[in-house]
PDB file of N, CA and C in Angstrom:
ATOM      1  N   UNK A 284     -15.066   0.091 -11.573  1.00 87.00           N
ATOM      2  CA  UNK A 284     -13.635   0.039 -11.370  1.00 87.00           C
ATOM      3  C   UNK A 284     -13.311  -1.119 -10.424  1.00 87.00           C
ATOM      4  N   UNK A 285     -12.409  -2.010 -10.800  1.00 95.00           N
ATOM      5  CA  UNK A 285     -12.072  -3.157  -9.944  1.00 95.00           C
ATOM      6  C   UNK A 285     -11.496  -2.729  -8.585  1.00 95.00           C
ATOM      7  N   UNK A 286     -11.925  -3.427  -7.554  1.00 97.00           N
ATOM      8  CA  UNK A 286     -11.442  -3.191  -6.195  1.00 97.00           C
ATOM      9  C   UNK A 286     -10.350  -4.203  -5.881  1.00 97.00           C
ATOM     10  N   UNK A 287      -9.383  -3.786  -5.072  1.00 98.00           N
ATOM     11  CA  UNK A 287      -8.264  -4.652  -4.722  1.00 98.00           C
ATOM     12  C   UNK A 287      -7.925  -4.413  -3.252  1.00 98.00           C
ATOM     13  N   UNK A 288      -7.807  -5.478  -2.488  1.00 98.00           N
ATOM     14  CA  UNK A 288      -7.480  -5.367  -1.068  1.00 98.00           C
ATOM     15  C   UNK A 288      -6.342  -6.315  -0.726  1.00 98.00           C
ATOM     16  N   UNK A 289      -5.528  -5.883   0.218  1.00 98.00           N
ATOM     17  CA  UNK A 289      -4.415  -6.719   0.661  1.00 98.00           C
ATOM     18  C   UNK A 289      -4.023  -6.314   2.069  1.00 98.00           C
ATOM     19  N   UNK A 290      -3.205  -7.152   2.706  1.00 98.00           N
ATOM     20  CA  UNK A 290      -2.709  -6.809   4.030  1.00 98.00           C
ATOM     21  C   UNK A 290      -1.186  -6.816   4.023  1.00 98.00           C
ATOM     22  N   UNK A 291      -0.639  -6.029   4.933  1.00 98.00           N
ATOM     23  CA  UNK A 291       0.804  -5.930   5.150  1.00 98.00           C
ATOM     24  C   UNK A 291       1.020  -6.015   6.657  1.00 98.00           C
ATOM     25  N   UNK A 292       2.262  -6.040   7.084  1.00 98.00           N
ATOM     26  CA  UNK A 292       2.554  -6.324   8.482  1.00 98.00           C
ATOM     27  C   UNK A 292       3.507  -5.280   9.054  1.00 98.00           C
ATOM     28  N   UNK A 293       2.998  -4.474   9.963  1.00 98.00           N
ATOM     29  CA  UNK A 293       3.776  -3.412  10.595  1.00 98.00           C
ATOM     30  C   UNK A 293       4.548  -3.976  11.777  1.00 98.00           C
ATOM     31  N   UNK A 294       5.802  -3.561  11.936  1.00 98.00           N
ATOM     32  CA  UNK A 294       6.580  -3.981  13.093  1.00 98.00           C
ATOM     33  C   UNK A 294       5.998  -3.343  14.353  1.00 98.00           C
ATOM     34  N   UNK A 295       6.071  -4.052  15.458  1.00 98.00           N
ATOM     35  CA  UNK A 295       5.545  -3.551  16.731  1.00 98.00           C
ATOM     36  C   UNK A 295       6.175  -2.206  17.074  1.00 98.00           C
ATOM     37  N   UNK A 296       5.342  -1.314  17.588  1.00 98.00           N
ATOM     38  CA  UNK A 296       5.814  -0.009  18.033  1.00 98.00           C
ATOM     39  C   UNK A 296       6.052   1.011  16.934  1.00 98.00           C
ATOM     40  N   UNK A 297       5.656   0.709  15.707  1.00 98.00           N
ATOM     41  CA  UNK A 297       5.949   1.596  14.575  1.00 98.00           C
ATOM     42  C   UNK A 297       4.737   2.364  14.052  1.00 98.00           C
ATOM     43  N   UNK A 298       3.638   2.353  14.786  1.00 98.00           N
ATOM     44  CA  UNK A 298       2.417   3.016  14.344  1.00 98.00           C
ATOM     45  C   UNK A 298       2.654   4.483  13.996  1.00 98.00           C
ATOM     46  N   UNK A 299       3.207   5.230  14.923  1.00 98.00           N
ATOM     47  CA  UNK A 299       3.386   6.670  14.720  1.00 98.00           C
ATOM     48  C   UNK A 299       4.349   6.960  13.569  1.00 98.00           C
ATOM     49  N   UNK A 300       5.403   6.176  13.468  1.00 98.00           N
ATOM     50  CA  UNK A 300       6.367   6.402  12.380  1.00 98.00           C
ATOM     51  C   UNK A 300       5.744   6.085  11.022  1.00 98.00           C
ATOM     52  N   UNK A 301       4.983   5.020  10.951  1.00 98.00           N
ATOM     53  CA  UNK A 301       4.297   4.672   9.704  1.00 98.00           C
ATOM     54  C   UNK A 301       3.361   5.801   9.294  1.00 98.00           C
ATOM     55  N   UNK A 302       2.580   6.289  10.245  1.00 98.00           N
ATOM     56  CA  UNK A 302       1.648   7.387   9.974  1.00 98.00           C
ATOM     57  C   UNK A 302       2.409   8.638   9.539  1.00 98.00           C
ATOM     58  N   UNK A 303       3.496   8.960  10.225  1.00 98.00           N
ATOM     59  CA  UNK A 303       4.282  10.146   9.892  1.00 98.00           C
ATOM     60  C   UNK A 303       4.811  10.074   8.469  1.00 98.00           C
ATOM     61  N   UNK A 304       5.364   8.935   8.098  1.00 98.00           N
ATOM     62  CA  UNK A 304       5.912   8.786   6.745  1.00 98.00           C
ATOM     63  C   UNK A 304       4.830   8.906   5.681  1.00 98.00           C
ATOM     64  N   UNK A 305       3.658   8.379   5.953  1.00 98.00           N
ATOM     65  CA  UNK A 305       2.582   8.489   4.965  1.00 98.00           C
ATOM     66  C   UNK A 305       1.972   9.888   4.937  1.00 98.00           C
ATOM     67  N   UNK A 306       2.004  10.596   6.044  1.00 98.00           N
ATOM     68  CA  UNK A 306       1.561  11.990   6.035  1.00 98.00           C
ATOM     69  C   UNK A 306       2.472  12.839   5.144  1.00 98.00           C
ATOM     70  N   UNK A 307       3.715  12.387   4.977  1.00 98.00           N
ATOM     71  CA  UNK A 307       4.701  13.102   4.160  1.00 98.00           C
ATOM     72  C   UNK A 307       4.977  12.385   2.837  1.00 98.00           C
ATOM     73  N   UNK A 308       4.018  11.593   2.371  1.00 97.00           N
ATOM     74  CA  UNK A 308       4.234  10.794   1.156  1.00 97.00           C
ATOM     75  C   UNK A 308       4.730  11.686   0.017  1.00 97.00           C
ATOM     76  N   UNK A 309       5.643  11.172  -0.745  1.00 98.00           N
ATOM     77  CA  UNK A 309       6.284  11.928  -1.817  1.00 98.00           C
ATOM     78  C   UNK A 309       5.300  12.200  -2.953  1.00 98.00           C
ATOM     79  N   UNK A 310       5.268  13.425  -3.439  1.00 98.00           N
ATOM     80  CA  UNK A 310       4.381  13.749  -4.570  1.00 98.00           C
ATOM     81  C   UNK A 310       4.648  12.874  -5.796  1.00 98.00           C
ATOM     82  N   UNK A 311       5.910  12.532  -6.043  1.00 98.00           N
ATOM     83  CA  UNK A 311       6.219  11.706  -7.211  1.00 98.00           C
ATOM     84  C   UNK A 311       5.692  10.278  -7.056  1.00 98.00           C
ATOM     85  N   UNK A 312       5.578   9.797  -5.822  1.00 98.00           N
ATOM     86  CA  UNK A 312       4.988   8.476  -5.597  1.00 98.00           C
ATOM     87  C   UNK A 312       3.478   8.531  -5.821  1.00 98.00           C
ATOM     88  N   UNK A 313       2.834   9.576  -5.318  1.00 98.00           N
ATOM     89  CA  UNK A 313       1.396   9.742  -5.563  1.00 98.00           C
ATOM     90  C   UNK A 313       1.116   9.813  -7.060  1.00 98.00           C
ATOM     91  N   UNK A 314       1.938  10.552  -7.773  1.00 98.00           N
ATOM     92  CA  UNK A 314       1.752  10.685  -9.223  1.00 98.00           C
ATOM     93  C   UNK A 314       1.938   9.342  -9.919  1.00 98.00           C
ATOM     94  N   UNK A 315       2.939   8.569  -9.495  1.00 98.00           N
ATOM     95  CA  UNK A 315       3.192   7.258 -10.088  1.00 98.00           C
ATOM     96  C   UNK A 315       1.992   6.328  -9.881  1.00 98.00           C
ATOM     97  N   UNK A 316       1.444   6.306  -8.670  1.00 98.00           N
ATOM     98  CA  UNK A 316       0.298   5.448  -8.388  1.00 98.00           C
ATOM     99  C   UNK A 316      -0.909   5.847  -9.243  1.00 98.00           C
ATOM    100  N   UNK A 317      -1.145   7.133  -9.359  1.00 98.00           N
ATOM    101  CA  UNK A 317      -2.267   7.590 -10.182  1.00 98.00           C
ATOM    102  C   UNK A 317      -2.044   7.237 -11.652  1.00 98.00           C
ATOM    103  N   UNK A 318      -0.791   7.387 -12.103  1.00 97.00           N
ATOM    104  CA  UNK A 318      -0.452   7.005 -13.486  1.00 97.00           C
ATOM    105  C   UNK A 318      -0.713   5.533 -13.725  1.00 97.00           C
ATOM    106  N   UNK A 319      -0.518   4.726 -12.697  1.00 98.00           N
ATOM    107  CA  UNK A 319      -0.714   3.277 -12.800  1.00 98.00           C
ATOM    108  C   UNK A 319      -2.186   2.890 -12.720  1.00 98.00           C
ATOM    109  N   UNK A 320      -3.068   3.869 -12.599  1.00 98.00           N
ATOM    110  CA  UNK A 320      -4.497   3.580 -12.569  1.00 98.00           C
ATOM    111  C   UNK A 320      -5.068   3.347 -11.187  1.00 98.00           C
ATOM    112  N   UNK A 321      -4.314   3.719 -10.134  1.00 98.00           N
ATOM    113  CA  UNK A 321      -4.751   3.512  -8.757  1.00 98.00           C
ATOM    114  C   UNK A 321      -5.527   4.739  -8.275  1.00 98.00           C
ATOM    115  N   UNK A 322      -6.654   4.488  -7.602  1.00 98.00           N
ATOM    116  CA  UNK A 322      -7.418   5.573  -6.986  1.00 98.00           C
ATOM    117  C   UNK A 322      -8.093   5.053  -5.725  1.00 98.00           C
ATOM    118  N   UNK A 323      -8.638   5.973  -4.958  1.00 98.00           N
ATOM    119  CA  UNK A 323      -9.384   5.622  -3.752  1.00 98.00           C
ATOM    120  C   UNK A 323      -8.589   4.638  -2.877  1.00 98.00           C
ATOM    121  N   UNK A 324      -7.322   4.958  -2.635  1.00 98.00           N
ATOM    122  CA  UNK A 324      -6.390   4.087  -1.919  1.00 98.00           C
ATOM    123  C   UNK A 324      -6.361   4.487  -0.447  1.00 98.00           C
ATOM    124  N   UNK A 325      -6.605   3.536   0.422  1.00 98.00           N
ATOM    125  CA  UNK A 325      -6.513   3.794   1.859  1.00 98.00           C
ATOM    126  C   UNK A 325      -5.860   2.607   2.550  1.00 98.00           C
ATOM    127  N   UNK A 326      -5.218   2.893   3.675  1.00 98.00           N
ATOM    128  CA  UNK A 326      -4.561   1.863   4.484  1.00 98.00           C
ATOM    129  C   UNK A 326      -5.033   2.044   5.921  1.00 98.00           C
ATOM    130  N   UNK A 327      -5.407   0.940   6.556  1.00 98.00           N
ATOM    131  CA  UNK A 327      -5.940   0.965   7.917  1.00 98.00           C
ATOM    132  C   UNK A 327      -5.126   0.005   8.784  1.00 98.00           C
ATOM    133  N   UNK A 328      -4.972   0.352  10.057  1.00 98.00           N
ATOM    134  CA  UNK A 328      -4.189  -0.470  10.980  1.00 98.00           C
ATOM    135  C   UNK A 328      -5.082  -1.165  11.997  1.00 98.00           C
ATOM    136  N   UNK A 329      -4.889  -2.473  12.151  1.00 98.00           N
ATOM    137  CA  UNK A 329      -5.469  -3.224  13.256  1.00 98.00           C
ATOM    138  C   UNK A 329      -4.408  -3.225  14.347  1.00 98.00           C
ATOM    139  N   UNK A 330      -4.572  -2.389  15.356  1.00 97.00           N
ATOM    140  CA  UNK A 330      -3.546  -2.228  16.388  1.00 97.00           C
ATOM    141  C   UNK A 330      -3.364  -3.475  17.253  1.00 97.00           C
ATOM    142  N   UNK A 331      -4.353  -4.354  17.302  1.00 98.00           N
ATOM    143  CA  UNK A 331      -4.217  -5.578  18.091  1.00 98.00           C
ATOM    144  C   UNK A 331      -3.231  -6.553  17.453  1.00 98.00           C
ATOM    145  N   UNK A 332      -3.137  -6.525  16.116  1.00 98.00           N
ATOM    146  CA  UNK A 332      -2.296  -7.494  15.413  1.00 98.00           C
ATOM    147  C   UNK A 332      -1.146  -6.854  14.636  1.00 98.00           C
ATOM    148  N   UNK A 333      -1.145  -5.524  14.523  1.00 98.00           N
ATOM    149  CA  UNK A 333      -0.186  -4.782  13.687  1.00 98.00           C
ATOM    150  C   UNK A 333      -0.331  -5.131  12.207  1.00 98.00           C
ATOM    151  N   UNK A 334      -1.504  -5.577  11.829  1.00 98.00           N
ATOM    152  CA  UNK A 334      -1.772  -5.848  10.419  1.00 98.00           C
ATOM    153  C   UNK A 334      -2.344  -4.584   9.782  1.00 98.00           C
ATOM    154  N   UNK A 335      -1.771  -4.231   8.647  1.00 98.00           N
ATOM    155  CA  UNK A 335      -2.246  -3.115   7.842  1.00 98.00           C
ATOM    156  C   UNK A 335      -3.177  -3.668   6.773  1.00 98.00           C
ATOM    157  N   UNK A 336      -4.371  -3.115   6.679  1.00 98.00           N
ATOM    158  CA  UNK A 336      -5.331  -3.494   5.651  1.00 98.00           C
ATOM    159  C   UNK A 336      -5.346  -2.379   4.617  1.00 98.00           C
ATOM    160  N   UNK A 337      -5.104  -2.723   3.377  1.00 98.00           N
ATOM    161  CA  UNK A 337      -5.080  -1.733   2.300  1.00 98.00           C
ATOM    162  C   UNK A 337      -6.197  -2.023   1.308  1.00 98.00           C
ATOM    163  N   UNK A 338      -6.818  -0.953   0.847  1.00 98.00           N
ATOM    164  CA  UNK A 338      -7.885  -1.057  -0.143  1.00 98.00           C
ATOM    165  C   UNK A 338      -7.632  -0.002  -1.210  1.00 98.00           C
ATOM    166  N   UNK A 339      -7.804  -0.408  -2.465  1.00 98.00           N
ATOM    167  CA  UNK A 339      -7.688   0.559  -3.550  1.00 98.00           C
ATOM    168  C   UNK A 339      -8.579   0.133  -4.698  1.00 98.00           C
ATOM    169  N   UNK A 340      -8.811   1.060  -5.556  1.00 98.00           N
ATOM    170  CA  UNK A 340      -9.515   0.773  -6.799  1.00 98.00           C
ATOM    171  C   UNK A 340      -8.523   1.021  -7.918  1.00 98.00           C
ATOM    172  N   UNK A 341      -8.637   0.240  -8.974  1.00 97.00           N
ATOM    173  CA  UNK A 341      -7.701   0.381 -10.086  1.00 97.00           C
ATOM    174  C   UNK A 341      -8.447   0.236 -11.400  1.00 97.00           C
ATOM    175  N   UNK A 342      -7.954   0.930 -12.384  1.00 95.00           N
ATOM    176  CA  UNK A 342      -8.604   0.889 -13.687  1.00 95.00           C
ATOM    177  C   UNK A 342      -8.485  -0.507 -14.285  1.00 95.00           C
ATOM    178  N   UNK A 343      -9.346  -0.790 -15.241  1.00 94.00           N
ATOM    179  CA  UNK A 343      -9.316  -2.094 -15.922  1.00 94.00           C
ATOM    180  C   UNK A 343      -7.940  -2.367 -16.524  1.00 94.00           C
ATOM    181  N   UNK A 344      -7.323  -1.340 -17.056  1.00 94.00           N
ATOM    182  CA  UNK A 344      -6.008  -1.480 -17.693  1.00 94.00           C
ATOM    183  C   UNK A 344      -4.927  -0.861 -16.816  1.00 94.00           C
ATOM    184  N   UNK A 345      -4.952  -1.214 -15.537  1.00 96.00           N
ATOM    185  CA  UNK A 345      -4.000  -0.642 -14.579  1.00 96.00           C
ATOM    186  C   UNK A 345      -2.565  -1.067 -14.899  1.00 96.00           C
ATOM    187  N   UNK A 346      -1.635  -0.301 -14.354  1.00 97.00           N
ATOM    188  CA  UNK A 346      -0.218  -0.603 -14.539  1.00 97.00           C
ATOM    189  C   UNK A 346       0.465  -0.997 -13.246  1.00 97.00           C
ATOM    190  N   UNK A 347      -0.284  -1.573 -12.313  1.00 97.00           N
ATOM    191  CA  UNK A 347       0.311  -1.927 -11.021  1.00 97.00           C
ATOM    192  C   UNK A 347       1.417  -2.968 -11.142  1.00 97.00           C
ATOM    193  N   UNK A 348       1.328  -3.843 -12.120  1.00 96.00           N
ATOM    194  CA  UNK A 348       2.349  -4.879 -12.279  1.00 96.00           C
ATOM    195  C   UNK A 348       3.709  -4.294 -12.638  1.00 96.00           C
ATOM    196  N   UNK A 349       3.720  -3.077 -13.166  1.00 97.00           N
ATOM    197  CA  UNK A 349       4.981  -2.419 -13.532  1.00 97.00           C
ATOM    198  C   UNK A 349       5.587  -1.614 -12.388  1.00 97.00           C
ATOM    199  N   UNK A 350       4.843  -1.399 -11.313  1.00 97.00           N
ATOM    200  CA  UNK A 350       5.337  -0.572 -10.212  1.00 97.00           C
ATOM    201  C   UNK A 350       6.659  -1.052  -9.613  1.00 97.00           C
ATOM    202  N   UNK A 351       6.888  -2.356  -9.426  1.00 97.00           N
ATOM    203  CA  UNK A 351       8.155  -2.791  -8.830  1.00 97.00           C
ATOM    204  C   UNK A 351       9.402  -2.384  -9.610  1.00 97.00           C
ATOM    205  N   UNK A 352       9.265  -2.113 -10.894  1.00 97.00           N
ATOM    206  CA  UNK A 352      10.431  -1.723 -11.699  1.00 97.00           C
ATOM    207  C   UNK A 352      10.679  -0.212 -11.676  1.00 97.00           C
ATOM    208  N   UNK A 353       9.798   0.536 -11.050  1.00 98.00           N
ATOM    209  CA  UNK A 353       9.922   1.991 -11.037  1.00 98.00           C
ATOM    210  C   UNK A 353      10.857   2.454  -9.907  1.00 98.00           C
ATOM    211  N   UNK A 354      11.846   3.296 -10.222  1.00 98.00           N
ATOM    212  CA  UNK A 354      12.801   3.760  -9.200  1.00 98.00           C
ATOM    213  C   UNK A 354      12.156   4.407  -7.975  1.00 98.00           C
ATOM    214  N   UNK A 355      11.124   5.210  -8.161  1.00 98.00           N
ATOM    215  CA  UNK A 355      10.494   5.865  -7.009  1.00 98.00           C
ATOM    216  C   UNK A 355       9.819   4.838  -6.101  1.00 98.00           C
ATOM    217  N   UNK A 356       9.248   3.794  -6.688  1.00 98.00           N
ATOM    218  CA  UNK A 356       8.628   2.741  -5.887  1.00 98.00           C
ATOM    219  C   UNK A 356       9.688   2.010  -5.080  1.00 98.00           C
ATOM    220  N   UNK A 357      10.817   1.711  -5.686  1.00 98.00           N
ATOM    221  CA  UNK A 357      11.902   1.000  -5.000  1.00 98.00           C
ATOM    222  C   UNK A 357      12.492   1.862  -3.876  1.00 98.00           C
ATOM    223  N   UNK A 358      12.577   3.167  -4.106  1.00 98.00           N
ATOM    224  CA  UNK A 358      13.059   4.084  -3.055  1.00 98.00           C
ATOM    225  C   UNK A 358      12.081   4.103  -1.883  1.00 98.00           C
ATOM    226  N   UNK A 359      10.771   4.096  -2.188  1.00 98.00           N
ATOM    227  CA  UNK A 359       9.769   4.091  -1.115  1.00 98.00           C
ATOM    228  C   UNK A 359       9.871   2.805  -0.298  1.00 98.00           C
ATOM    229  N   UNK A 360      10.016   1.684  -0.979  1.00 98.00           N
ATOM    230  CA  UNK A 360      10.169   0.422  -0.254  1.00 98.00           C
ATOM    231  C   UNK A 360      11.387   0.458   0.663  1.00 98.00           C
ATOM    232  N   UNK A 361      12.495   0.982   0.171  1.00 98.00           N
ATOM    233  CA  UNK A 361      13.706   1.088   0.991  1.00 98.00           C
ATOM    234  C   UNK A 361      13.463   1.993   2.199  1.00 98.00           C
ATOM    235  N   UNK A 362      12.679   3.038   1.985  1.00 98.00           N
ATOM    236  CA  UNK A 362      12.330   3.988   3.036  1.00 98.00           C
ATOM    237  C   UNK A 362      11.456   3.343   4.114  1.00 98.00           C
ATOM    238  N   UNK A 363      10.660   2.357   3.746  1.00 98.00           N
ATOM    239  CA  UNK A 363       9.692   1.754   4.659  1.00 98.00           C
ATOM    240  C   UNK A 363      10.123   0.422   5.270  1.00 98.00           C
ATOM    241  N   UNK A 364      11.118  -0.239   4.707  1.00 97.00           N
ATOM    242  CA  UNK A 364      11.393  -1.618   5.119  1.00 97.00           C
ATOM    243  C   UNK A 364      11.906  -1.770   6.550  1.00 97.00           C
ATOM    244  N   UNK A 365      12.341  -0.699   7.179  1.00 98.00           N
ATOM    245  CA  UNK A 365      12.800  -0.817   8.556  1.00 98.00           C
ATOM    246  C   UNK A 365      11.652  -0.839   9.564  1.00 98.00           C
ATOM    247  N   UNK A 366      10.435  -0.531   9.120  1.00 98.00           N
ATOM    248  CA  UNK A 366       9.319  -0.494  10.066  1.00 98.00           C
ATOM    249  C   UNK A 366       8.216  -1.508   9.745  1.00 98.00           C
ATOM    250  N   UNK A 367       8.434  -2.326   8.716  1.00 98.00           N
ATOM    251  CA  UNK A 367       7.418  -3.317   8.369  1.00 98.00           C
ATOM    252  C   UNK A 367       8.072  -4.561   7.767  1.00 98.00           C
ATOM    253  N   UNK A 368       7.341  -5.647   7.715  1.00 98.00           N
ATOM    254  CA  UNK A 368       7.865  -6.878   7.127  1.00 98.00           C
ATOM    255  C   UNK A 368       8.124  -6.650   5.640  1.00 98.00           C
ATOM    256  N   UNK A 369       9.321  -7.049   5.196  1.00 98.00           N
ATOM    257  CA  UNK A 369       9.711  -6.835   3.804  1.00 98.00           C
ATOM    258  C   UNK A 369      10.295  -8.114   3.210  1.00 98.00           C
ATOM    259  N   UNK A 370      10.125  -8.234   1.903  1.00 98.00           N
ATOM    260  CA  UNK A 370      10.722  -9.335   1.156  1.00 98.00           C
ATOM    261  C   UNK A 370      12.191  -9.031   0.878  1.00 98.00           C
ATOM    262  N   UNK A 371      12.907 -10.002   0.345  1.00 96.00           N
ATOM    263  CA  UNK A 371      14.333  -9.835   0.049  1.00 96.00           C
ATOM    264  C   UNK A 371      14.603  -8.683  -0.917  1.00 96.00           C
ATOM    265  N   UNK A 372      13.660  -8.407  -1.822  1.00 95.00           N
ATOM    266  CA  UNK A 372      13.852  -7.313  -2.782  1.00 95.00           C
ATOM    267  C   UNK A 372      13.450  -5.950  -2.217  1.00 95.00           C
ATOM    268  N   UNK A 373      13.049  -5.911  -0.940  1.00 96.00           N
ATOM    269  CA  UNK A 373      12.662  -4.662  -0.297  1.00 96.00           C
ATOM    270  C   UNK A 373      11.180  -4.373  -0.338  1.00 96.00           C
ATOM    271  N   UNK A 374      10.438  -5.068  -1.185  1.00 97.00           N
ATOM    272  CA  UNK A 374       8.995  -4.850  -1.269  1.00 97.00           C
ATOM    273  C   UNK A 374       8.334  -5.317   0.024  1.00 97.00           C
ATOM    274  N   UNK A 375       7.221  -4.705   0.386  1.00 98.00           N
ATOM    275  CA  UNK A 375       6.534  -5.157   1.598  1.00 98.00           C
ATOM    276  C   UNK A 375       5.941  -6.551   1.403  1.00 98.00           C
ATOM    277  N   UNK A 376       5.944  -7.319   2.471  1.00 98.00           N
ATOM    278  CA  UNK A 376       5.255  -8.600   2.450  1.00 98.00           C
ATOM    279  C   UNK A 376       3.764  -8.288   2.369  1.00 98.00           C
ATOM    280  N   UNK A 377       3.098  -8.831   1.371  1.00 98.00           N
ATOM    281  CA  UNK A 377       1.663  -8.582   1.190  1.00 98.00           C
ATOM    282  C   UNK A 377       0.926  -9.901   1.003  1.00 98.00           C
ATOM    283  N   UNK A 378      -0.318  -9.898   1.403  1.00 98.00           N
ATOM    284  CA  UNK A 378      -1.213 -11.025   1.185  1.00 98.00           C
ATOM    285  C   UNK A 378      -2.481 -10.451   0.563  1.00 98.00           C
ATOM    286  N   UNK A 379      -2.793 -10.887  -0.644  1.00 98.00           N
ATOM    287  CA  UNK A 379      -3.998 -10.433  -1.322  1.00 98.00           C
ATOM    288  C   UNK A 379      -5.222 -11.015  -0.625  1.00 98.00           C
ATOM    289  N   UNK A 380      -6.250 -10.205  -0.491  1.00 98.00           N
ATOM    290  CA  UNK A 380      -7.487 -10.634   0.157  1.00 98.00           C
ATOM    291  C   UNK A 380      -8.588 -10.782  -0.892  1.00 98.00           C
ATOM    292  N   UNK A 381      -9.334 -11.851  -0.793  1.00 98.00           N
ATOM    293  CA  UNK A 381     -10.439 -12.095  -1.726  1.00 98.00           C
ATOM    294  C   UNK A 381     -11.681 -11.354  -1.248  1.00 98.00           C
ATOM    295  N   UNK A 382     -12.344 -10.697  -2.183  1.00 97.00           N
ATOM    296  CA  UNK A 382     -13.590 -10.007  -1.853  1.00 97.00           C
ATOM    297  C   UNK A 382     -14.679 -11.056  -1.606  1.00 97.00           C
ATOM    298  N   UNK A 383     -15.351 -10.930  -0.464  1.00 98.00           N
ATOM    299  CA  UNK A 383     -16.387 -11.873  -0.100  1.00 98.00           C
ATOM    300  C   UNK A 383     -17.779 -11.238  -0.146  1.00 98.00           C
ATOM    301  N   UNK A 384     -17.843  -9.914  -0.119  1.00 97.00           N
ATOM    302  CA  UNK A 384     -19.119  -9.220  -0.146  1.00 97.00           C
ATOM    303  C   UNK A 384     -18.883  -7.794  -0.598  1.00 97.00           C
ATOM    304  N   UNK A 385     -19.836  -7.265  -1.330  1.00 96.00           N
ATOM    305  CA  UNK A 385     -19.792  -5.871  -1.760  1.00 96.00           C
ATOM    306  C   UNK A 385     -21.211  -5.328  -1.804  1.00 96.00           C
ATOM    307  N   UNK A 386     -21.470  -4.262  -1.081  1.00 96.00           N
ATOM    308  CA  UNK A 386     -22.762  -3.599  -1.096  1.00 96.00           C
ATOM    309  C   UNK A 386     -22.664  -2.393  -1.999  1.00 96.00           C
ATOM    310  N   UNK A 387     -23.388  -2.431  -3.089  1.00 91.00           N
ATOM    311  CA  UNK A 387     -23.336  -1.351  -4.069  1.00 91.00           C
ATOM    312  C   UNK A 387     -24.382  -0.324  -3.775  1.00 91.00           C
TER     313      UNK A 387
END
């Protein structure tokens, strides 16, 4: 299963709120991500830089490219944009990371 990693940028002082919102993640969002072929998804915070590191695995025929058009995804972005860097369309600012090593 292909691995995918990226980083996002949390606003200063928002650690607890970010964690709280993800502890209460909407069931319909979880279902949408799984439908899109996403699994083994985790997000980690570097507290020194407020950079969020995200890692997930996705099926060969994943539907992640369609997620931005989904209403539940857009609602989640609107819910999160006050505590993290966001693009004009409300999506989080992300930077894809290239895999440099993998121990199987």
